[in-house]
PDB file of C-alpha atoms in Angstrom:
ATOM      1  CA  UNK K 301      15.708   2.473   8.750  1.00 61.00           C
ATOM      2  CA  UNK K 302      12.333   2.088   7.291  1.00 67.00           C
ATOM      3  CA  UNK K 303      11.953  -1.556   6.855  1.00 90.00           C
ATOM      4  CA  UNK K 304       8.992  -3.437   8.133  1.00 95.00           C
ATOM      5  CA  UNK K 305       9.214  -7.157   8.059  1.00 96.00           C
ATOM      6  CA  UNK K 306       6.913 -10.218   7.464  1.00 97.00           C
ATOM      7  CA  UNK K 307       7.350 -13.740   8.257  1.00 97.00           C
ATOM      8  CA  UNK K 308       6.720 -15.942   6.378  1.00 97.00           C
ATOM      9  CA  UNK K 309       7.400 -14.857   2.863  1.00 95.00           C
ATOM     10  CA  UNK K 310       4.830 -17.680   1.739  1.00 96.00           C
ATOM     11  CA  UNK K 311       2.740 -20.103   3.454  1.00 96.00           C
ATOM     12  CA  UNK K 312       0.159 -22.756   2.208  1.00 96.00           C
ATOM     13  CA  UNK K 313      -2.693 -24.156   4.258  1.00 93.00           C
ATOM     14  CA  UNK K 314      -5.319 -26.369   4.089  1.00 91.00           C
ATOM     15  CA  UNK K 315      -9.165 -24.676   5.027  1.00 89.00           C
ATOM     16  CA  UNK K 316      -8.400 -26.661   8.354  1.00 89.00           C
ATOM     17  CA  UNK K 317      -5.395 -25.880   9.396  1.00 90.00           C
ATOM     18  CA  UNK K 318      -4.695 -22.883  11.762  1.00 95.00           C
ATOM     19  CA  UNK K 319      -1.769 -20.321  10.831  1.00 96.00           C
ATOM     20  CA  UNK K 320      -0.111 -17.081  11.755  1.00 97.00           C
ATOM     21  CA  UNK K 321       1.276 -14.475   9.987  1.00 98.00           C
ATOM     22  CA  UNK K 322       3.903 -12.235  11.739  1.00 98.00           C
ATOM     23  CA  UNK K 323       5.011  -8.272  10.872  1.00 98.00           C
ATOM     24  CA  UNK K 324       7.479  -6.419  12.967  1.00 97.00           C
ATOM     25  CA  UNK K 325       8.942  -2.915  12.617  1.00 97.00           C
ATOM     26  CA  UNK K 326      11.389  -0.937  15.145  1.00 92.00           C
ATOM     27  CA  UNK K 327      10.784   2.552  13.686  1.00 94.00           C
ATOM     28  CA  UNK K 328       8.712   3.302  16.786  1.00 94.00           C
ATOM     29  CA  UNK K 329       5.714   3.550  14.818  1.00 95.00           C
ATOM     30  CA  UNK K 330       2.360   3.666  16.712  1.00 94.00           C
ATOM     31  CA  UNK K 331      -0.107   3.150  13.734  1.00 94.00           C
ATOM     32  CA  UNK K 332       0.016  -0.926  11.760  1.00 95.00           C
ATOM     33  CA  UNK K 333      -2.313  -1.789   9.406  1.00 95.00           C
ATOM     34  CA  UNK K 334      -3.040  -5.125   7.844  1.00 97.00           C
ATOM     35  CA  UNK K 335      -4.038  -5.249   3.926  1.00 96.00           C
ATOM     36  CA  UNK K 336      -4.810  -7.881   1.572  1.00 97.00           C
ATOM     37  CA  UNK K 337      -3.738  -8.218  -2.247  1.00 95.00           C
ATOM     38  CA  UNK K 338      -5.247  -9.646  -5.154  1.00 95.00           C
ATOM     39  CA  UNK K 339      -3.555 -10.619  -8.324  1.00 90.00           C
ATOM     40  CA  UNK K 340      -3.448  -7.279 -10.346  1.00 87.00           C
ATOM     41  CA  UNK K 341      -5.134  -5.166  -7.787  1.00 91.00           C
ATOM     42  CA  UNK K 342      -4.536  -2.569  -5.152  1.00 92.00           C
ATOM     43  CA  UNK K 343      -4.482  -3.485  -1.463  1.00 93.00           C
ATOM     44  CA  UNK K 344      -7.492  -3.861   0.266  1.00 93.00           C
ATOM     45  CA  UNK K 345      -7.606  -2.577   3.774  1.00 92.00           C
ATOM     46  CA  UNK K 346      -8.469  -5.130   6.042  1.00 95.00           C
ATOM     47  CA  UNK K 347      -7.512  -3.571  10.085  1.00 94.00           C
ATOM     48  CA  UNK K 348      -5.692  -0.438  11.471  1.00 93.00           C
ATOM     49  CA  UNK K 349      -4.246   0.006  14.780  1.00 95.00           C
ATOM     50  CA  UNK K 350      -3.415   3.063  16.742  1.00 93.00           C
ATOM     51  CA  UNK K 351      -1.474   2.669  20.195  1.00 94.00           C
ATOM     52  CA  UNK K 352      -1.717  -1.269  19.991  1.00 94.00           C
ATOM     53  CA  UNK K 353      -5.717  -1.224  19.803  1.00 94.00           C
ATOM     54  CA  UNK K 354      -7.839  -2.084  16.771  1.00 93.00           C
ATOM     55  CA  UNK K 355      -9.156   1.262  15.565  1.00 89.00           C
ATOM     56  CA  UNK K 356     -10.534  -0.341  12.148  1.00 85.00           C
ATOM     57  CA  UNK K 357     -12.251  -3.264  11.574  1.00 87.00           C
ATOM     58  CA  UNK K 358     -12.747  -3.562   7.826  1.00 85.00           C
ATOM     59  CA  UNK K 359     -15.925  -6.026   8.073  1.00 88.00           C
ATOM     60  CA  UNK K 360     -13.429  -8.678   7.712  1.00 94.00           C
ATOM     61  CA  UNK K 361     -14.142 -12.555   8.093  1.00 94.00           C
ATOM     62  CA  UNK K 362     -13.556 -13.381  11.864  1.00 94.00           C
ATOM     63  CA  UNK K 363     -11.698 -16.519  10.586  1.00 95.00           C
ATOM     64  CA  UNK K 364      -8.727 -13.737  10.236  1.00 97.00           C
ATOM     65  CA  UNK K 365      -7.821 -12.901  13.522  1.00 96.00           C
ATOM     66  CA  UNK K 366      -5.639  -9.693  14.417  1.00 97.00           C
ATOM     67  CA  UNK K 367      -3.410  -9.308  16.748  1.00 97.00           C
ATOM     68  CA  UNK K 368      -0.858  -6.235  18.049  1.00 96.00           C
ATOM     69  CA  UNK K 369       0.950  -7.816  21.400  1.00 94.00           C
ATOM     70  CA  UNK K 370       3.116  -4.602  21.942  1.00 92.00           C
ATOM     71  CA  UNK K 371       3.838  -1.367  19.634  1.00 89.00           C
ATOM     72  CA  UNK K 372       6.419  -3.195  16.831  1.00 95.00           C
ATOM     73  CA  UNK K 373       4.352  -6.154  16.854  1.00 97.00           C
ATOM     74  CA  UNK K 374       1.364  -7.474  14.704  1.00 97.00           C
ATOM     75  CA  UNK K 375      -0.030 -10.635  14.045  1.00 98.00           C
ATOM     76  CA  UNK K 376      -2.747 -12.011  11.758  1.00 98.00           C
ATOM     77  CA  UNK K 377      -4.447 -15.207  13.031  1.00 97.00           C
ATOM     78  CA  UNK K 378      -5.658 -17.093  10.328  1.00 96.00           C
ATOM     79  CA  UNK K 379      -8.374 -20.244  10.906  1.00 95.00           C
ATOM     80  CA  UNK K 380     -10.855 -22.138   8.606  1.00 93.00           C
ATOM     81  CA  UNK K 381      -9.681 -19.943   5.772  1.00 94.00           C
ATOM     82  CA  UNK K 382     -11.559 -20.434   1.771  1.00 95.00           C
ATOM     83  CA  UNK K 383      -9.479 -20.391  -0.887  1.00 95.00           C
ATOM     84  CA  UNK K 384     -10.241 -17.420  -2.181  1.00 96.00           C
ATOM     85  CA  UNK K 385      -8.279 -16.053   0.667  1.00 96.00           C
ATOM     86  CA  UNK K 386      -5.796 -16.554  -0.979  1.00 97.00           C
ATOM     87  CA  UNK K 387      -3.960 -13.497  -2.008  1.00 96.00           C
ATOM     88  CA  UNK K 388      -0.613 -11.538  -0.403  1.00 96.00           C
ATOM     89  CA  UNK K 389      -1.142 -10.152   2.700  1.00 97.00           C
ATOM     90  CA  UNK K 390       0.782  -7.057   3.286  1.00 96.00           C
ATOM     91  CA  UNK K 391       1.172  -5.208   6.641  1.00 97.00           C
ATOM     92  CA  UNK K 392       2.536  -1.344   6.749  1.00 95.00           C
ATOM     93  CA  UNK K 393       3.198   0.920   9.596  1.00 95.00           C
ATOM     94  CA  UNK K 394       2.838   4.913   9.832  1.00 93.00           C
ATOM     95  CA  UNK K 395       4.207   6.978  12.769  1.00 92.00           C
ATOM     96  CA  UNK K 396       0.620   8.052  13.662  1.00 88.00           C
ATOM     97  CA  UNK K 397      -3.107   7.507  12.320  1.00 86.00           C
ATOM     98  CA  UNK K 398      -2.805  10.859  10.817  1.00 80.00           C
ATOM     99  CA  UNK K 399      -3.237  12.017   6.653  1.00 75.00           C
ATOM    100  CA  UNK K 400       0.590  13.503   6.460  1.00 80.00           C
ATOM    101  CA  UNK K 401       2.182  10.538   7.386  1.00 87.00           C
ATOM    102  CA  UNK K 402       3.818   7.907   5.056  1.00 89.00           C
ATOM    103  CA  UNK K 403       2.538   3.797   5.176  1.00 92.00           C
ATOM    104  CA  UNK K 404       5.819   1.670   5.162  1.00 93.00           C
ATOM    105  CA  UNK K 405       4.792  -1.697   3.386  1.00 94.00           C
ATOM    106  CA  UNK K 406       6.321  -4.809   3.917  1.00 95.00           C
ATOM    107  CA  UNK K 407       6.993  -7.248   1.775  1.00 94.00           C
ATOM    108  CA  UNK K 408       3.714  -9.354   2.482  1.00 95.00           C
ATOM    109  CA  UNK K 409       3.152 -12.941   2.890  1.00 97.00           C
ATOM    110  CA  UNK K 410       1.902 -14.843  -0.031  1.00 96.00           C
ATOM    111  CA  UNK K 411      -0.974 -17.062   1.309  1.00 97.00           C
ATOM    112  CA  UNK K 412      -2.223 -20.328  -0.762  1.00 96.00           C
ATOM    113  CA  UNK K 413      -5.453 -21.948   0.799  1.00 96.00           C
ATOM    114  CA  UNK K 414      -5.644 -25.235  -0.645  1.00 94.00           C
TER     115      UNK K 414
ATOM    116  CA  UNK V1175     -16.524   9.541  -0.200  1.00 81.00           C
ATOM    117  CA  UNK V1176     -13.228   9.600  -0.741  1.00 86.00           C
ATOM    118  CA  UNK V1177     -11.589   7.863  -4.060  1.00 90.00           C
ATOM    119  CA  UNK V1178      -8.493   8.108  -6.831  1.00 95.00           C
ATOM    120  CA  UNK V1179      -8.784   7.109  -9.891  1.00 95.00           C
ATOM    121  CA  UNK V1180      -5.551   6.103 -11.858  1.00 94.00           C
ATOM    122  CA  UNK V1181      -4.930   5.922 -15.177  1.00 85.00           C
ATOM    123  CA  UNK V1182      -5.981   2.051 -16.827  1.00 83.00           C
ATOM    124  CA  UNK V1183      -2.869   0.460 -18.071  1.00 84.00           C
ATOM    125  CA  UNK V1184      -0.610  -1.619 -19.097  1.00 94.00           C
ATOM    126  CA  UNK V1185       1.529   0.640 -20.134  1.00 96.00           C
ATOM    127  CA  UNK V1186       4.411   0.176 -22.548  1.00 97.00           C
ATOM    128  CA  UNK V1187       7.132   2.394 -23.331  1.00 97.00           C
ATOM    129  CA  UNK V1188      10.772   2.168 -25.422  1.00 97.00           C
ATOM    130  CA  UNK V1189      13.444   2.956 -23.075  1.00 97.00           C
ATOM    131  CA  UNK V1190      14.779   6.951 -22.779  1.00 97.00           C
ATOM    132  CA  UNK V1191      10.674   7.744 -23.457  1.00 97.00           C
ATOM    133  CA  UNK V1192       8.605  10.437 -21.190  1.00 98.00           C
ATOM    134  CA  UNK V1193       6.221   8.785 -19.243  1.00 97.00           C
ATOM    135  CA  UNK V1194       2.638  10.236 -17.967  1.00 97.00           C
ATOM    136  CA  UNK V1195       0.358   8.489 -15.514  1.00 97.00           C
ATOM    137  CA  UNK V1196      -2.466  10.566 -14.720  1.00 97.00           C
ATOM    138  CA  UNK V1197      -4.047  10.278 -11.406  1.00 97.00           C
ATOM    139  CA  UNK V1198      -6.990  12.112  -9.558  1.00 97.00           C
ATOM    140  CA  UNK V1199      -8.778  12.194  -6.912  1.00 95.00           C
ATOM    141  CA  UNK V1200     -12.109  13.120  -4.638  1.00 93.00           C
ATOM    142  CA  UNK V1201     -11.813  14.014  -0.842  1.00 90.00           C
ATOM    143  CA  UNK V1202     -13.988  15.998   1.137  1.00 84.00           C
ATOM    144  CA  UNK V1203     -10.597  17.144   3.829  1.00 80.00           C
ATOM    145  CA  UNK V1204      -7.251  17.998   2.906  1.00 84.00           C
ATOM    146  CA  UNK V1205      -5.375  15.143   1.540  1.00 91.00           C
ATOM    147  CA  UNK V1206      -1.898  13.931   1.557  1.00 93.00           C
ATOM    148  CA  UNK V1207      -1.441  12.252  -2.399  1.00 95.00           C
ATOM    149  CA  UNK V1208       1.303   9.247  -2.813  1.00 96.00           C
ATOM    150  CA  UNK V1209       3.054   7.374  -5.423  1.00 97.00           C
ATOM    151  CA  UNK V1210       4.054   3.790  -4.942  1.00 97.00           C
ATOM    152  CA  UNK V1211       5.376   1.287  -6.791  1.00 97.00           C
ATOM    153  CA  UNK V1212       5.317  -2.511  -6.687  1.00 95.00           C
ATOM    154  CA  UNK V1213       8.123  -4.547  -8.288  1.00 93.00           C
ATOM    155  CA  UNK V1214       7.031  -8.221  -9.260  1.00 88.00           C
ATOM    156  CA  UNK V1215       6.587 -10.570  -6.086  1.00 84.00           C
ATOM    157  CA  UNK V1216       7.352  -7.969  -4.167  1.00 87.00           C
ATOM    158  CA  UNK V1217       5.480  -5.321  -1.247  1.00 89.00           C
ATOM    159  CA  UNK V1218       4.996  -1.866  -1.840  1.00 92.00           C
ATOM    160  CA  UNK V1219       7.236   0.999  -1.634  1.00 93.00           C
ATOM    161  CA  UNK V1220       6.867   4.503  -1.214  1.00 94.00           C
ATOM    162  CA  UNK V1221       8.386   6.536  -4.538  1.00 97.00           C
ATOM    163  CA  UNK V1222       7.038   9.893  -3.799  1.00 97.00           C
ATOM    164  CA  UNK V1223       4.375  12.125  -1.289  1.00 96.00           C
ATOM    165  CA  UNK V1224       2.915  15.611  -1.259  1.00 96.00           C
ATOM    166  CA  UNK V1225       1.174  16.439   1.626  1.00 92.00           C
ATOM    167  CA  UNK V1226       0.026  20.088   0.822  1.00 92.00           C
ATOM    168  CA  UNK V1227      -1.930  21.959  -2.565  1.00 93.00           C
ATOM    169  CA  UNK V1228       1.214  23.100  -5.104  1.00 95.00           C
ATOM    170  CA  UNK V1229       3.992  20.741  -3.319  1.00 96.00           C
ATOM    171  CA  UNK V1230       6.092  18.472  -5.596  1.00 97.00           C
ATOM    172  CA  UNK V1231       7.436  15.410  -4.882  1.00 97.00           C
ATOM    173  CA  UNK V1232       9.983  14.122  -6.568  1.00 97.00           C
ATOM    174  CA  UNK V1233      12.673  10.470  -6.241  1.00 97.00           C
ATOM    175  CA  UNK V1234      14.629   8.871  -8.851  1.00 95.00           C
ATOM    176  CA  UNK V1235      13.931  11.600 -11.855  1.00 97.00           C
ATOM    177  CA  UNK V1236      10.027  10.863 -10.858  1.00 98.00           C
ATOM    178  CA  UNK V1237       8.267  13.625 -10.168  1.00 98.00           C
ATOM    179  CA  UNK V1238       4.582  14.924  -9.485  1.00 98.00           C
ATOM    180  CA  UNK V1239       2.978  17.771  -8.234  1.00 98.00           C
ATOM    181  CA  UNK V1240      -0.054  18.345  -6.090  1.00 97.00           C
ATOM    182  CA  UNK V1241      -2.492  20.435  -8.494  1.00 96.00           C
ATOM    183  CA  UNK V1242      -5.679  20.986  -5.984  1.00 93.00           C
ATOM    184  CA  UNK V1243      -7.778  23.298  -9.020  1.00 94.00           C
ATOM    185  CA  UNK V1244      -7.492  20.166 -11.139  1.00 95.00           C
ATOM    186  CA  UNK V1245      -7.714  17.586  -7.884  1.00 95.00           C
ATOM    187  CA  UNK V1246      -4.569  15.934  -9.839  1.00 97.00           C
ATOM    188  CA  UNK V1247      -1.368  13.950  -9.079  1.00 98.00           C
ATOM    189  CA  UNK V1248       0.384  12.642 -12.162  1.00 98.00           C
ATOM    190  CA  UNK V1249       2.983  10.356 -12.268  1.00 98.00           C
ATOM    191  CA  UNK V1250       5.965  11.903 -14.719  1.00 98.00           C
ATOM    192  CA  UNK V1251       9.446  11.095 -15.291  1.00 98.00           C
ATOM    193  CA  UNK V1252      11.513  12.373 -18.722  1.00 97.00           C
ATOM    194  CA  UNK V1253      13.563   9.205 -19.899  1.00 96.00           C
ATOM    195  CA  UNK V1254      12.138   5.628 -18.471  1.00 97.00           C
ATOM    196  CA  UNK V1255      14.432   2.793 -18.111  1.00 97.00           C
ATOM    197  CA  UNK V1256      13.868  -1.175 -17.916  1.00 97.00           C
ATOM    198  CA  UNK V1257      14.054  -0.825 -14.103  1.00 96.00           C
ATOM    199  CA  UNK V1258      11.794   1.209 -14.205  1.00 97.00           C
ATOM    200  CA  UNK V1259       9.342  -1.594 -15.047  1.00 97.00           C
ATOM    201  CA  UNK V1260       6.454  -2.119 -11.935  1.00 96.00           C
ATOM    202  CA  UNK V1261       3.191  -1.817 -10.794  1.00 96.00           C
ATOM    203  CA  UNK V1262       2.727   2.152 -10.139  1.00 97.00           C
ATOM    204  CA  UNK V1263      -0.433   3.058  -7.384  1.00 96.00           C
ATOM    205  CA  UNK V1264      -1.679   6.768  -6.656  1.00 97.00           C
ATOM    206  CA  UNK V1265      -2.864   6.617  -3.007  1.00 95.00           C
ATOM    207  CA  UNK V1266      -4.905   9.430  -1.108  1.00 93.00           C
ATOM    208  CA  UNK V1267      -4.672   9.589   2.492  1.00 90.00           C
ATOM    209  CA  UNK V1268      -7.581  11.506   4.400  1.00 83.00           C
ATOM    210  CA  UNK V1269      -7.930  11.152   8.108  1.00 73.00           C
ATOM    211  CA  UNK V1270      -6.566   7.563   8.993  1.00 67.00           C
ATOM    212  CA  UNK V1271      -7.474   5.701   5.861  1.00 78.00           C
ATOM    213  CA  UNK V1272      -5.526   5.517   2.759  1.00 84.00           C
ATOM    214  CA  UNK V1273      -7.262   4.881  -0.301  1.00 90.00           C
ATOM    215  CA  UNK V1274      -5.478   3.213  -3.836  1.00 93.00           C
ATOM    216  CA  UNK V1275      -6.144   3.527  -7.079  1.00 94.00           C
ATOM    217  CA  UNK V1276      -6.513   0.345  -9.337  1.00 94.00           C
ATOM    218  CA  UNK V1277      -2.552   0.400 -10.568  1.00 95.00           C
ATOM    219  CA  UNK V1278      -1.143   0.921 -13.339  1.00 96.00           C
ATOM    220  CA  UNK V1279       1.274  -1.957 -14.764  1.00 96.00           C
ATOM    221  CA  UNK V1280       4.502  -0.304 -16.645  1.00 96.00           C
ATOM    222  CA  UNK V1281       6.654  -2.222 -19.125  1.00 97.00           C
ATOM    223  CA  UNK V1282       9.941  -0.857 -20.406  1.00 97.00           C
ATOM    224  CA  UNK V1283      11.163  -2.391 -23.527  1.00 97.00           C
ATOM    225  CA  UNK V1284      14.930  -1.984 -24.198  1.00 95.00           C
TER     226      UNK V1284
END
């Protein structure tokens, strides 16, 4: 099984309103990463971790707020988001930080800011 | 640093025609090279990997080959079909980060 999973599949906000964004995968990955998507362009790396810490911090906004509560787990806080935040966020998983192994993408969230 | 650059698209092909996507790449270690593709509204997925200099990897009559003289990784596949219609990304991985090219958008006419 290589599926990693996103909740919820779309989500609209207002630059007020405080949100979540969920990803879970039970391939006993140890590596999650958190991208974001423009329309017609690749994903944008936005935070890795390794062994539930935050190993990369892509100078991202602190009004996105991530989150990894145990090893299948991540969560993106969002707060006082802009609308040009709004893109699909996609969250992958890889057995290990390492160059041989394979991202696993889920299906992303699409995110409206309003 | 470390980049791919992907062949500009859109692309459009009859069905049953050979397709090319030309990908390359810079990296100062030894790089693992991906294919993925992205069907509309949808998250990536993983179509094919090479992690070492002459490997091919192949999935669904696609098929590329790690060329390290050329620092290559095209995209091929000998007879497209509508399905086959997607969003195509060539993808480095050095160290922990992964790095995408721009994309390259794939129509299929019947």
């Amino acid at each position: 099984d290589t599926e990693v999973t996103q909740t919820p599949k779309h989500l609209v906000m207002g630059m007020t309103n405080k949100k979540s964004l969920k990803c879970e995968q039970h391939m006993g990955h140890r590596a999650m990463y958190w991208y974001k998507q423009k329309a017609k362009k690749p994903p944008e790396l936005m935070f890795v971790y390794s062994y539930e810490k935050l190993s990369i911090n892509e100078s991202v906004p602190s009004r996105f707020s991530p989150e990894c509560p145990n090893s299948s787990l991540l969560n993106l806080h969002l707060h006082a988001l802009q609308p040009e935040d709004s893109a699909l966020y996609l969250c992958a998983s890889s057995r290990y930080t390492s160059a041989q192994e394979t991202q696993y993408f889920g299906p992303g969230t699409r995110l409206l800011v309003l | 640093g470390d980049s791919v650059t992907q062949m500009e698209g859109p692309v459009t092909l009859s069905e049953e025609a050979f397709l090319t996507i030309n990908c390359t790449y810079t990296a100062t270690g030894y790089p693992s090279l991906f294919w993925y593709v992205q069907y509309p509204g949808e998250g990536l997925q993983l179509l094919l990997k090479a992690t070492k200099a002459d490997d091919k990897g192949s999935n669904k009559g696609f098929e590329a080959t790690y060329r390290k003289e050329t620092t290559s990784f095209h995209l091929e596949k000998g007879s497209v079909q509508v399905s086959d219609s997607a969003v195509y990304f060539c993808a480095l991985s050095d160290r922990n980060q992964f790095y995408f090219g721009t994309g390259t958008s794939l129509t299929v006419i019947p």
